[in-house]
Amino acid sequence: MEQVEAGALIVPVFEGRKEERFGAGDLLEAGEIAGKPLELLLLHHVAGVAATRVLLAGAGKAEKFDPAEMRKLAGAAVRHLKSKAVKSIAMALDPEHASADFASAAVEGAILGEYEPDRYKTDDGEKKSVDRFTVVAAGEDLEDAVTRGRIVAEAQNFARALVNEPANLLTPNKVAEAARSMASEYGLECQVLDSERMELLGMGALLGVARGSAEPPALVVIRYRPREGKSTSHLGLVGKGVTFDSGGISIKPADGMEKMKYDMAGGAAMLGAMRAIAQLKPAIAVTAFIPCVENMPGSRAQRPGDIVTAMSGKTIEVINTDAEGRLILADALTYARKQGCTHLVDAATLTGAVVVALGHLNVGLFANDDGLRERVLGAAKSAGERMWPMPLEDDYKDYLKSAFADLANVGGRWGGAITAAMFLKEFAEDTPWVHLDIAGTAWLDESKPFLAKGPTGLPVRTLVQLAMGWADRPEL
Ligand code: BES
Ligand code: ZN
Ligand code: ZN
């Protein structure tokens, strides 16, 4: 480790442990760094170390140090070094925390931390980039773990970059274009359904939302098939792709409306997941369905009180045009079922109510099937993305009663995240299904030491992990 050539070598130091190497001993002694999580101390010209700098990075208590902490530590360290224009970075893993999971997490943290949503900043002088990140560990062969971490983190950044695109530049059909070029780059099949096709399929709920915008809608379908082995399961990933949510005729307040470009974060996550899945090649068939629309109050927009017929045949009274996500997802879920998906997972920035319930820390998770719920929760845990199970009992269905149609698209004041999920459940029908409400977690309002402000790229890692782990537990 001492011999590694780099602009900087990151060395984790643990609380209450005496790290003697890399010049840390005296500094710990002097109290300059205690090893608390995300403390950073940059040293120059450390005797016996080839790297130009050593960055001592607090890792907290060694017993509590897990891959999630590793991801944050690597992210914070890389962001700090990047701000100092360091281009080549190495990270030393101590033998106790040098398994494949830790190595993947370190790489993920580094790549995620390095990402900056600065595409539209024109002052190139301000832009710094890290060109090289090396994991240094004794023993075990960590090559595959590093590759896996890189693929997943790059896919997550791909999703983040899409979410950050402004709605004037990323229209529904631009999402479709981005999907097509991603699919062709990674050898996936891609199909885009236009409004004529949607009309033929009877997607009245999706088309109703699209009416208010001059931008035509698009339903993106991307298919991955495992090369060999018979996969009896077929996972459908359905992502909300509202490129801008003005609320429509039930228009939103101006304050903060600019954030509503992120309303396609669920769709972007599905594209990111497919990008990684194409490279990692799990043993299960996966198809992504991304209904893309712009929710606008144009002169042909749907109105409160309108009744639309969804592809499933159910009629919906549109009480509030701002509850548009569930409308487009309804038809996408029906289409996914008709396409033969045996399991469905959707992700959507669906409700403000989920932010009230869980804040910005946990994804709200709803399910109509215990097995799939456990699978997704397990994948989330190992991917280090926090999710919390929410109730979805049949009694909530009463909240969605409409006097004039089969159901209303909103359920009144209380339990908004639950009634939204309940609405979707009507369209998942008897297919095992999990709904992820990511309204509180897809966007970071203030940057963290390890992650830039803006899109987070959740839940790409969980979805990839879900697909990768599928064959391991065929009993579910
Ligand atoms: N895209 C929003 C969800 C949202 C709202 C995310 C606020 C972040 C902050 C969604 O389409 C929406 O507008 N939902 C409404 C539903 C309501 C009209 C029942 C909401 O949550 O206010
Ligand atoms: Zn809305
Ligand atoms: Zn929305």
CSV table of N, CA, C and O and ligand atoms in Angstrom, one decimal, residues 240 242 244-247 252 260 262-264 295 322-326 349-351, ligand 3:
chain,number,residue,atom,x,y,z
A,240,LYS,N,-42.4,5.6,-13.5
A,240,LYS,CA,-43.1,6.8,-13.8
A,240,LYS,C,-42.2,7.8,-14.6
A,240,LYS,O,-41.2,8.1,-14.1
A,242,VAL,N,-42.9,11.1,-16.0
A,242,VAL,CA,-43.5,12.4,-16.2
A,242,VAL,C,-42.3,13.4,-16.3
A,242,VAL,O,-41.7,13.7,-15.3
A,244,PHE,N,-42.3,16.5,-16.9
A,244,PHE,CA,-42.6,17.7,-16.1
A,244,PHE,C,-44.0,17.6,-15.5
A,244,PHE,O,-44.9,17.3,-16.3
A,245,ASP,N,-44.1,17.9,-14.2
A,245,ASP,CA,-45.5,17.8,-13.6
A,245,ASP,C,-45.9,19.2,-13.1
A,245,ASP,O,-45.5,19.6,-12.0
A,246,SER,N,-46.6,19.9,-14.0
A,246,SER,CA,-47.1,21.2,-13.6
A,246,SER,C,-48.4,21.0,-12.7
A,246,SER,O,-48.8,22.0,-12.1
A,247,GLY,N,-48.9,19.8,-12.7
A,247,GLY,CA,-50.2,19.5,-12.0
A,247,GLY,C,-51.3,19.5,-13.0
A,247,GLY,O,-52.4,18.9,-12.7
A,252,LYS,N,-50.1,23.2,-9.8
A,252,LYS,CA,-49.3,23.3,-8.6
A,252,LYS,C,-48.9,24.7,-8.3
A,252,LYS,O,-48.9,25.5,-9.2
A,260,MET,N,-40.1,19.7,-10.3
A,260,MET,CA,-41.0,18.7,-10.9
A,260,MET,C,-40.4,18.1,-12.2
A,260,MET,O,-41.0,17.3,-12.8
A,262,TYR,N,-38.0,16.3,-11.9
A,262,TYR,CA,-37.6,15.0,-11.4
A,262,TYR,C,-38.7,14.0,-11.4
A,262,TYR,O,-38.5,12.9,-11.0
A,263,ASP,N,-39.9,14.3,-12.0
A,263,ASP,CA,-41.0,13.4,-11.9
A,263,ASP,C,-40.9,12.2,-12.8
A,263,ASP,O,-41.8,11.4,-12.9
A,264,MET,N,-39.7,12.1,-13.5
A,264,MET,CA,-39.5,10.9,-14.3
A,264,MET,C,-38.4,10.1,-13.7
A,264,MET,O,-37.8,9.2,-14.3
A,295,ASN,N,-47.1,16.6,-18.0
A,295,ASN,CA,-48.4,16.9,-17.4
A,295,ASN,C,-48.6,18.4,-17.4
A,295,ASN,O,-48.0,19.1,-16.6
A,322,ASP,N,-53.6,16.5,-10.9
A,322,ASP,CA,-52.2,16.4,-10.4
A,322,ASP,C,-51.9,15.0,-9.9
A,322,ASP,O,-50.7,14.7,-9.7
A,323,ALA,N,-52.9,14.2,-9.8
A,323,ALA,CA,-52.6,12.8,-9.4
A,323,ALA,C,-52.5,12.0,-10.7
A,323,ALA,O,-53.3,11.1,-11.0
A,324,GLU,N,-51.5,12.4,-11.5
A,324,GLU,CA,-51.4,11.9,-12.9
A,324,GLU,C,-50.5,10.6,-13.0
A,324,GLU,O,-50.6,9.8,-13.8
A,325,GLY,N,-49.6,10.5,-12.0
A,325,GLY,CA,-48.7,9.4,-12.0
A,325,GLY,C,-49.4,8.0,-12.0
A,325,GLY,O,-49.1,7.1,-12.8
A,326,ARG,N,-50.4,7.9,-11.1
A,326,ARG,CA,-51.1,6.7,-10.9
A,326,ARG,C,-51.9,6.4,-12.2
A,326,ARG,O,-52.1,5.2,-12.5
A,349,THR,N,-42.2,8.8,-8.3
A,349,THR,CA,-42.2,10.0,-7.4
A,349,THR,C,-43.7,10.3,-7.4
A,349,THR,O,-44.2,11.2,-8.0
A,350,LEU,N,-44.4,9.5,-6.6
A,350,LEU,CA,-45.9,9.4,-6.7
A,350,LEU,C,-46.6,10.4,-5.8
A,350,LEU,O,-47.6,11.0,-6.2
A,351,THR,N,-46.2,10.6,-4.5
A,351,THR,CA,-47.0,11.4,-3.6
A,351,THR,C,-46.1,12.3,-2.7
A,351,THR,O,-45.0,11.9,-2.2
B,3,ZN,ZN,-46.3,13.6,-10.6
